[in-house]
Short mmCIF file of C-alpha atoms in Angstrom, two decimals:
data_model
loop_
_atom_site.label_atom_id
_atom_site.label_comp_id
_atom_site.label_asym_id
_atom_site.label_seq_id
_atom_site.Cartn_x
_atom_site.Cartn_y
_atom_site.Cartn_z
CA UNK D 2 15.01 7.50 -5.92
CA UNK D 3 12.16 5.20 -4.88
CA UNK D 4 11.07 2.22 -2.94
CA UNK D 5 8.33 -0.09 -2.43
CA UNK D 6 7.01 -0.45 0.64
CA UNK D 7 3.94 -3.41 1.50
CA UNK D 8 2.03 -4.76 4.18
CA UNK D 9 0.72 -8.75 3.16
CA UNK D 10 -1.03 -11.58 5.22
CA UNK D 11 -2.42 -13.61 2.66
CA UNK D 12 0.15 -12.32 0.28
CA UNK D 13 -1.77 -10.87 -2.73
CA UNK D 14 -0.48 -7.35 -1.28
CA UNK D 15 3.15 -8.84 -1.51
CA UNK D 16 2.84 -10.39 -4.85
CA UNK D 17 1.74 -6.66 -6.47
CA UNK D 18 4.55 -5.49 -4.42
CA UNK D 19 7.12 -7.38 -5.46
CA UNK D 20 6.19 -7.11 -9.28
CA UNK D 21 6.16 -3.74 -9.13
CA UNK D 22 9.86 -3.61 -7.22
CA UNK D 23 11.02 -5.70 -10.01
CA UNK D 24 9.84 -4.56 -13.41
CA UNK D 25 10.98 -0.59 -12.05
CA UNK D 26 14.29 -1.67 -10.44
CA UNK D 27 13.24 -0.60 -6.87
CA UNK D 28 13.69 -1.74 -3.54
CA UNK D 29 11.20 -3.23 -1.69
CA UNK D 30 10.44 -3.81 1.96
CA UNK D 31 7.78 -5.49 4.62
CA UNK D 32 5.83 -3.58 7.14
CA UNK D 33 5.99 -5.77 9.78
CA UNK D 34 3.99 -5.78 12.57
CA UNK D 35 5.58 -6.70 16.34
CA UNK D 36 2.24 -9.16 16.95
CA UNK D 37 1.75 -11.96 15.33
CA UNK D 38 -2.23 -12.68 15.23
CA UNK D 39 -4.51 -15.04 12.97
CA UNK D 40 -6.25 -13.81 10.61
CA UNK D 41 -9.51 -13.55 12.57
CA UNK D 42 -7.94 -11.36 15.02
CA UNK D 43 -6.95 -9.03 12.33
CA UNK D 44 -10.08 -9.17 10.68
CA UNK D 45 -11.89 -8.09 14.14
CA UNK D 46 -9.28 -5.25 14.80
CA UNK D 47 -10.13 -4.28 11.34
CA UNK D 48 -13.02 -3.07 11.96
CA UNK D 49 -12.11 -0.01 14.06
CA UNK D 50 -11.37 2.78 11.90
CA UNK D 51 -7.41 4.22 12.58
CA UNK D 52 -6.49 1.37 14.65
CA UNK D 53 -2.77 1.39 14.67
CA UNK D 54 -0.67 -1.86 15.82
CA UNK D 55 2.69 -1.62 16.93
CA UNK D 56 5.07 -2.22 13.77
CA UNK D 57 8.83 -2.74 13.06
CA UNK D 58 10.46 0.42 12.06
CA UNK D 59 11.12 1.14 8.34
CA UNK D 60 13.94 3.57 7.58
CA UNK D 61 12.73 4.95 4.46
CA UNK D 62 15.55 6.59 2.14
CA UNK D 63 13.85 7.73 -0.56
CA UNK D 64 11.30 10.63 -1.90
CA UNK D 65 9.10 8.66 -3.48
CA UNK D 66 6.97 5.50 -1.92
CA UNK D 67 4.70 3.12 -3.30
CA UNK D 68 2.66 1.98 -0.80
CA UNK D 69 1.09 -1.57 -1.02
CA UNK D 70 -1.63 -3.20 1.11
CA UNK D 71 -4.72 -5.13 1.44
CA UNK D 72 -8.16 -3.45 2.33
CA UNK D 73 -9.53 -4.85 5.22
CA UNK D 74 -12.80 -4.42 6.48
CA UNK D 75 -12.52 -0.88 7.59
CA UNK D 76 -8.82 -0.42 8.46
CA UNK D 77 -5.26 -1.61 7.90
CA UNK D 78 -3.55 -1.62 11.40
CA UNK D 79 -0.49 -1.97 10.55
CA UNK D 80 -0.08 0.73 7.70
CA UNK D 81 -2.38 2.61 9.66
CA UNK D 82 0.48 2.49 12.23
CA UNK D 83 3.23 3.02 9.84
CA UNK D 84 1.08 6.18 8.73
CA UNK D 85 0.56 7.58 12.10
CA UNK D 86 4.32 7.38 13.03
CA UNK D 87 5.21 9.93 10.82
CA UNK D 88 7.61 7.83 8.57
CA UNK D 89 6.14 9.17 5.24
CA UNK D 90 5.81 12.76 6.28
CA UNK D 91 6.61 14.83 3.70
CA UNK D 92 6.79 11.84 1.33
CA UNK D 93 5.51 11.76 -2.36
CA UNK D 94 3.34 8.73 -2.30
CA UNK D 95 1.62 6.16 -4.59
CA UNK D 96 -1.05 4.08 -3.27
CA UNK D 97 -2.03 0.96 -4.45
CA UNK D 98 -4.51 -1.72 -2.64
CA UNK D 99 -5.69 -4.93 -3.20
CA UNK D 100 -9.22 -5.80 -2.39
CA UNK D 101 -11.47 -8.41 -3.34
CA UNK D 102 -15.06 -7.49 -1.74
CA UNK D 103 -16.55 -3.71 -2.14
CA UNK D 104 -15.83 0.11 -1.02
CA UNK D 105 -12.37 0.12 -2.69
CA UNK D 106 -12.63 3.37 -3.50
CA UNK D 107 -13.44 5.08 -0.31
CA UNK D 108 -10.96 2.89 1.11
CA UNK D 109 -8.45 4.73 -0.68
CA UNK D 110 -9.27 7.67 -0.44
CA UNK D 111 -9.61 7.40 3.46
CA UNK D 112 -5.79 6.10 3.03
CA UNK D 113 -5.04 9.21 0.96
CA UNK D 114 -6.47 12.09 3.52
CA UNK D 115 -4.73 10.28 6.39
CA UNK D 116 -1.18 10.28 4.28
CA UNK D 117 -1.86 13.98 3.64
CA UNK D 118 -2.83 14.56 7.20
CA UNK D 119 0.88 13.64 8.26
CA UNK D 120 2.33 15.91 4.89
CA UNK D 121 2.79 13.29 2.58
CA UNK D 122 1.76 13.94 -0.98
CA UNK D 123 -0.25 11.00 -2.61
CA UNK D 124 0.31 12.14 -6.25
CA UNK D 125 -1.65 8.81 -7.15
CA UNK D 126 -3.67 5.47 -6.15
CA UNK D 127 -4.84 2.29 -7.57
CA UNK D 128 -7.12 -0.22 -6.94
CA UNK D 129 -6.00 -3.56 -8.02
CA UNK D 130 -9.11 -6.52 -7.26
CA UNK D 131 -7.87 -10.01 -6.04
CA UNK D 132 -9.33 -11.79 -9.04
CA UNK D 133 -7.58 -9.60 -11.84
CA UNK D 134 -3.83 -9.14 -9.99
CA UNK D 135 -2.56 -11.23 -13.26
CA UNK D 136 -4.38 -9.23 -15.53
CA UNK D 137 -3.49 -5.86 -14.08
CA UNK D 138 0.47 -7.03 -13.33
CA UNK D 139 0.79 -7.73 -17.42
CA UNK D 140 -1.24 -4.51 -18.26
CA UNK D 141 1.65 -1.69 -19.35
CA UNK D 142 -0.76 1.04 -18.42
CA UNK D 143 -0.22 0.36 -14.62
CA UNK D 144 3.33 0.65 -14.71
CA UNK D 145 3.25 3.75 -16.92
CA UNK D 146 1.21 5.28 -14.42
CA UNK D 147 3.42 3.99 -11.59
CA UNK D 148 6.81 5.36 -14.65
CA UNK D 149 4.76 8.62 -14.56
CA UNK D 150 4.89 8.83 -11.07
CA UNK D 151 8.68 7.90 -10.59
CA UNK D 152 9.72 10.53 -13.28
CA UNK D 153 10.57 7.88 -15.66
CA UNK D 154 9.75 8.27 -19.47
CA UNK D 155 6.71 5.93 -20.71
CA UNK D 156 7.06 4.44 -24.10
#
């Protein structure tokens, strides 16, 4: 069993999100955080490295997550709050962010050391860039990767 879970404010996070719930018949749910800020004031908290915010709680049910969000500047809050909680301890996890500037890469992988910090397993990541989300939701190699990773057979 599986879910999707995704953090969105301009919603190109929540459009991957809910793509990926449908085409592989999971659930998906919103990290939500308890403040409700523009987007400059999350752009400015951004910028501190681990910064947590205060979110909702997310009972998560299943093994398996696929975990959804934007990069920001130099932080997430909110999944970096979600993270830090503990939910996805001992977790098998799949991250995927949407970017559309530079330094995807060690983005993720900052992501992925603080998911296996807490004993989560990231068994794999993607980087999916604002200006190609169309290109990469019709491409069948990023849900056999994401088929892979749910144990499903790829065709």
């Amino acid at each position: 069993m599986a879910e999707v879970l995704f953090f969105s404010y301009t919603g190109n996070s929540k459009k991957v999100a809910e793509a990926v719930a449908e085409r592989l018949n999971l659930k998906v749910r919103e990290i939500v955080p308890k403040l409700s800020l523009p987007y400059p004031a999350w752009l400015l908290l951004s910028f501190i490295p681990n910064l947590g915010v205060p979110v909702n709680e997310i009972e998560v049910r299943s093994d398996r997550v696929i975990l959804c969000f934007p990069k920001w500047t130099f932080n997430c809050p909110p999944v970096t709050a979600l993270i830090k909680s503990g939910t996805l301890r001992g977790r098998r996890v799949f991250l995927i962010v949407t970017y559309g500037g530079w330094r995807g890469e060690q983005y993720l992988e900052r992501y992925a050391k603080m998911l296996e910090r807490i004993g989560a397993k990231v068994e794999g990541m993607r980087l999916v860039k604002r200006s190609e989300i169309e290109d990469v939701l019709s491409d069948g190699d990023f849900f056999d990767d994401l088929k892979k990773f749910l144990g499903q057979r790829v065709k």
